[in-house]
């Protein structure tokens, strides 16, 4: 089935509208990733080391060994006493004496450890700032399940935008002499750079 000029334009502008925010996001974070070494680190570290009440230790001792969701009593303890949030869905490893759980996210890395013999909890969270947050979104790093799906759908929309743009170029090329020289130049520039300057 052959598309009419109008339908190509429609696909082009709709895919362009869908891609607008994504293209801006991925273009800007492409620059920040390319210059990551030149951007000053804006890292905030939160550390806690505290003695746990015997009641919380008893809850840990009662856990079966292996994978275990972080107990609510620990979540409530660090939240009430230190204002620190631990996601209640985090799964850690309990070996009968020590418990360890980590939950990396875009721009952040956090972990909590409990030693039942020492009755101690240790918590650390590293927030690398909003630039790192958006850089991790660009890479799809520690972004859960839904964000990678968005990236894939966004990529398909960009392909549609590019293909329909090429079709429109082909339609208008006879009346615009500069169409193909400019298009070929856009294709050749990255290849020349790769051949001559990337080793």
Tab-separated table of C-alpha atoms in Angstrom:
chain	number	residue	atom	x	y	z
A	1	UNK	CA	0.000	0.000	0.000
A	2	UNK	CA	1.400	3.377	-1.008
A	3	UNK	CA	1.135	6.274	1.403
A	4	UNK	CA	-0.120	9.593	0.138
A	5	UNK	CA	1.893	12.752	0.741
A	6	UNK	CA	-0.618	13.833	3.368
A	7	UNK	CA	-0.334	10.607	5.347
A	8	UNK	CA	3.475	10.792	5.284
A	9	UNK	CA	3.289	14.306	6.636
A	10	UNK	CA	0.862	13.165	9.294
A	11	UNK	CA	3.123	10.310	10.415
A	12	UNK	CA	6.063	12.710	10.375
A	13	UNK	CA	4.546	15.442	12.521
A	14	UNK	CA	2.877	13.052	14.954
A	15	UNK	CA	6.085	11.048	15.488
A	16	UNK	CA	7.974	14.348	15.779
A	17	UNK	CA	5.539	15.551	18.438
A	18	UNK	CA	5.932	12.278	20.363
A	19	UNK	CA	9.730	12.525	20.113
A	20	UNK	CA	10.054	16.207	21.028
A	21	UNK	CA	10.716	15.902	24.757
A	22	UNK	CA	12.680	12.657	24.328
A	23	UNK	CA	14.958	14.148	21.659
A	24	UNK	CA	15.653	17.177	23.864
A	25	UNK	CA	16.340	14.920	26.879
A	26	UNK	CA	18.619	12.503	25.034
A	27	UNK	CA	20.425	15.303	23.162
A	28	UNK	CA	21.144	17.296	26.322
A	29	UNK	CA	22.221	14.226	28.286
A	30	UNK	CA	24.339	13.140	25.319
A	31	UNK	CA	26.300	16.381	25.826
A	32	UNK	CA	26.539	15.937	29.605
A	33	UNK	CA	27.664	12.313	29.198
A	34	UNK	CA	30.240	13.319	26.599
A	35	UNK	CA	31.654	15.899	29.043
A	36	UNK	CA	31.101	13.966	32.275
A	37	UNK	CA	34.754	14.393	33.300
A	38	UNK	CA	34.472	18.176	32.949
A	39	UNK	CA	31.312	18.541	35.056
A	40	UNK	CA	32.029	19.048	38.776
A	41	UNK	CA	30.717	16.268	40.988
A	42	UNK	CA	27.794	17.281	43.162
A	43	UNK	CA	27.732	14.258	45.429
A	44	UNK	CA	25.748	14.090	48.665
A	45	UNK	CA	26.493	11.187	51.005
A	46	UNK	CA	24.189	10.189	53.863
A	47	UNK	CA	25.664	7.771	56.396
A	48	UNK	CA	24.101	6.258	59.511
A	49	UNK	CA	25.494	3.843	62.046
A	50	UNK	CA	23.289	3.080	65.018
A	51	UNK	CA	22.447	0.504	67.661
A	52	UNK	CA	19.199	-1.340	67.075
A	53	UNK	CA	16.629	-2.138	69.764
A	54	UNK	CA	16.452	-5.782	70.820
A	55	UNK	CA	12.924	-6.086	69.384
A	56	UNK	CA	14.174	-5.333	65.862
A	57	UNK	CA	17.047	-7.801	66.236
A	58	UNK	CA	14.521	-10.447	67.314
A	59	UNK	CA	12.535	-9.815	64.097
A	60	UNK	CA	15.682	-10.384	62.049
A	61	UNK	CA	16.643	-13.549	63.914
A	62	UNK	CA	13.177	-14.923	63.158
A	63	UNK	CA	13.714	-14.506	59.397
A	64	UNK	CA	14.423	-17.614	57.311
A	65	UNK	CA	17.881	-17.548	55.773
A	66	UNK	CA	18.150	-16.410	52.164
A	67	UNK	CA	16.380	-13.640	50.303
A	68	UNK	CA	14.175	-11.506	52.537
A	69	UNK	CA	12.263	-8.252	52.102
A	70	UNK	CA	13.594	-5.539	54.385
A	71	UNK	CA	11.490	-5.762	57.582
A	72	UNK	CA	8.982	-2.974	58.227
A	73	UNK	CA	10.368	-2.461	61.734
A	74	UNK	CA	13.739	-1.453	60.263
A	75	UNK	CA	12.104	0.826	57.694
A	76	UNK	CA	10.111	2.536	60.461
A	77	UNK	CA	13.142	2.790	62.769
A	78	UNK	CA	15.461	4.606	60.336
A	79	UNK	CA	12.583	6.743	59.051
A	80	UNK	CA	11.383	7.876	62.482
A	81	UNK	CA	14.815	8.369	64.044
A	82	UNK	CA	16.887	9.624	61.103
A	83	UNK	CA	14.410	10.704	58.418
A	84	UNK	CA	15.841	8.169	55.992
A	85	UNK	CA	13.578	6.332	53.564
A	86	UNK	CA	14.144	2.677	52.720
A	87	UNK	CA	11.794	1.303	50.031
A	88	UNK	CA	9.617	-1.392	51.601
A	89	UNK	CA	9.915	-3.619	48.534
A	90	UNK	CA	13.706	-3.943	48.739
A	91	UNK	CA	14.929	-7.522	48.910
A	92	UNK	CA	18.151	-8.331	50.746
A	93	UNK	CA	20.149	-11.359	51.844
A	94	UNK	CA	19.972	-12.743	55.398
A	95	UNK	CA	22.476	-15.407	56.488
A	96	UNK	CA	21.283	-15.834	60.051
A	97	UNK	CA	23.682	-13.202	61.432
A	98	UNK	CA	23.967	-10.420	58.874
A	99	UNK	CA	21.473	-8.779	56.559
A	100	UNK	CA	22.420	-6.745	53.501
A	101	UNK	CA	20.227	-4.996	50.920
A	102	UNK	CA	20.988	-2.467	48.201
A	103	UNK	CA	18.790	-0.476	45.863
A	104	UNK	CA	20.561	1.539	43.173
A	105	UNK	CA	18.527	4.121	41.288
A	106	UNK	CA	19.165	6.759	38.627
A	107	UNK	CA	21.798	9.063	40.081
A	108	UNK	CA	21.797	7.261	43.433
A	109	UNK	CA	23.162	4.194	45.183
A	110	UNK	CA	21.944	3.080	48.605
A	111	UNK	CA	22.480	0.128	50.918
A	112	UNK	CA	21.680	-1.020	54.428
A	113	UNK	CA	23.367	-3.680	56.541
A	114	UNK	CA	22.378	-5.194	59.889
A	115	UNK	CA	24.659	-7.179	62.178
A	116	UNK	CA	22.511	-9.079	64.675
A	117	UNK	CA	25.452	-9.979	66.916
A	118	UNK	CA	26.650	-6.383	67.239
A	119	UNK	CA	23.021	-5.150	67.157
A	120	UNK	CA	24.083	-2.491	64.653
A	121	UNK	CA	22.554	-1.040	61.512
A	122	UNK	CA	24.664	0.735	58.892
A	123	UNK	CA	23.098	2.772	56.127
A	124	UNK	CA	24.651	4.701	53.263
A	125	UNK	CA	23.112	6.618	50.398
A	126	UNK	CA	25.032	8.453	47.670
A	127	UNK	CA	23.146	11.035	45.624
A	128	UNK	CA	25.267	12.179	42.676
A	129	UNK	CA	23.017	15.078	41.697
A	130	UNK	CA	20.446	15.855	39.016
A	131	UNK	CA	22.899	15.715	36.094
A	132	UNK	CA	23.830	12.180	37.072
A	133	UNK	CA	20.122	11.406	37.461
A	134	UNK	CA	19.371	12.418	33.866
A	135	UNK	CA	22.545	10.751	32.578
A	136	UNK	CA	21.361	7.479	34.105
A	137	UNK	CA	17.955	7.968	32.458
A	138	UNK	CA	19.803	8.320	29.150
A	139	UNK	CA	21.569	4.998	29.753
A	140	UNK	CA	18.520	3.273	31.246
A	141	UNK	CA	20.630	2.536	34.344
A	142	UNK	CA	18.676	1.333	37.374
A	143	UNK	CA	15.420	2.788	36.065
A	144	UNK	CA	13.022	-0.082	36.736
A	145	UNK	CA	10.847	-1.839	34.177
A	146	UNK	CA	8.727	0.904	32.598
A	147	UNK	CA	11.471	3.385	31.609
A	148	UNK	CA	13.329	0.918	29.323
A	149	UNK	CA	10.001	0.299	27.559
A	150	UNK	CA	9.651	4.050	27.065
A	151	UNK	CA	13.161	4.185	25.565
A	152	UNK	CA	12.281	1.396	23.102
A	153	UNK	CA	8.990	3.055	22.089
A	154	UNK	CA	10.770	6.402	21.778
A	155	UNK	CA	13.403	4.774	19.526
A	156	UNK	CA	10.676	3.349	17.255
A	157	UNK	CA	9.027	6.788	17.072
A	158	UNK	CA	12.414	8.303	16.091
A	159	UNK	CA	12.786	5.696	13.333
A	160	UNK	CA	9.320	6.585	12.014
A	161	UNK	CA	10.226	10.281	12.203
A	162	UNK	CA	13.463	9.686	10.261
A	163	UNK	CA	11.961	7.394	7.582
A	164	UNK	CA	8.993	9.666	6.927
A	165	UNK	CA	11.387	12.623	6.822
A	166	UNK	CA	13.421	10.805	4.168
A	167	UNK	CA	10.258	10.106	2.188
A	168	UNK	CA	9.344	13.779	2.305
A	169	UNK	CA	12.865	14.674	1.153
A	170	UNK	CA	12.445	12.318	-1.797
A	171	UNK	CA	9.128	13.927	-2.693
A	172	UNK	CA	10.512	17.460	-2.586
A	173	UNK	CA	13.995	16.780	-3.997
A	174	UNK	CA	13.089	17.555	-7.660
A	175	UNK	CA	12.167	21.122	-6.708
A	176	UNK	CA	14.987	21.650	-4.199
A	177	UNK	CA	18.457	21.198	-5.696
A	178	UNK	CA	20.246	21.266	-2.345
A	179	UNK	CA	18.261	18.342	-0.872
A	180	UNK	CA	20.603	15.464	-1.751
A	181	UNK	CA	23.946	17.271	-1.323
A	182	UNK	CA	22.909	18.306	2.204
A	183	UNK	CA	21.541	14.816	2.973
A	184	UNK	CA	24.663	13.068	1.691
A	185	UNK	CA	26.816	15.467	3.709
A	186	UNK	CA	24.871	14.503	6.837
A	187	UNK	CA	25.585	10.829	6.103
A	188	UNK	CA	29.250	11.295	5.252
A	189	UNK	CA	30.333	13.499	8.179
A	190	UNK	CA	30.034	10.796	10.905
A	191	UNK	CA	31.671	8.172	8.644
A	192	UNK	CA	34.613	10.449	7.837
A	193	UNK	CA	35.076	11.265	11.530
A	194	UNK	CA	34.976	7.542	12.397
A	195	UNK	CA	37.503	6.649	9.703
A	196	UNK	CA	39.949	9.482	10.336
A	197	UNK	CA	39.701	10.371	14.018
A	198	UNK	CA	38.348	7.357	15.937
A	199	UNK	CA	40.957	4.683	16.577
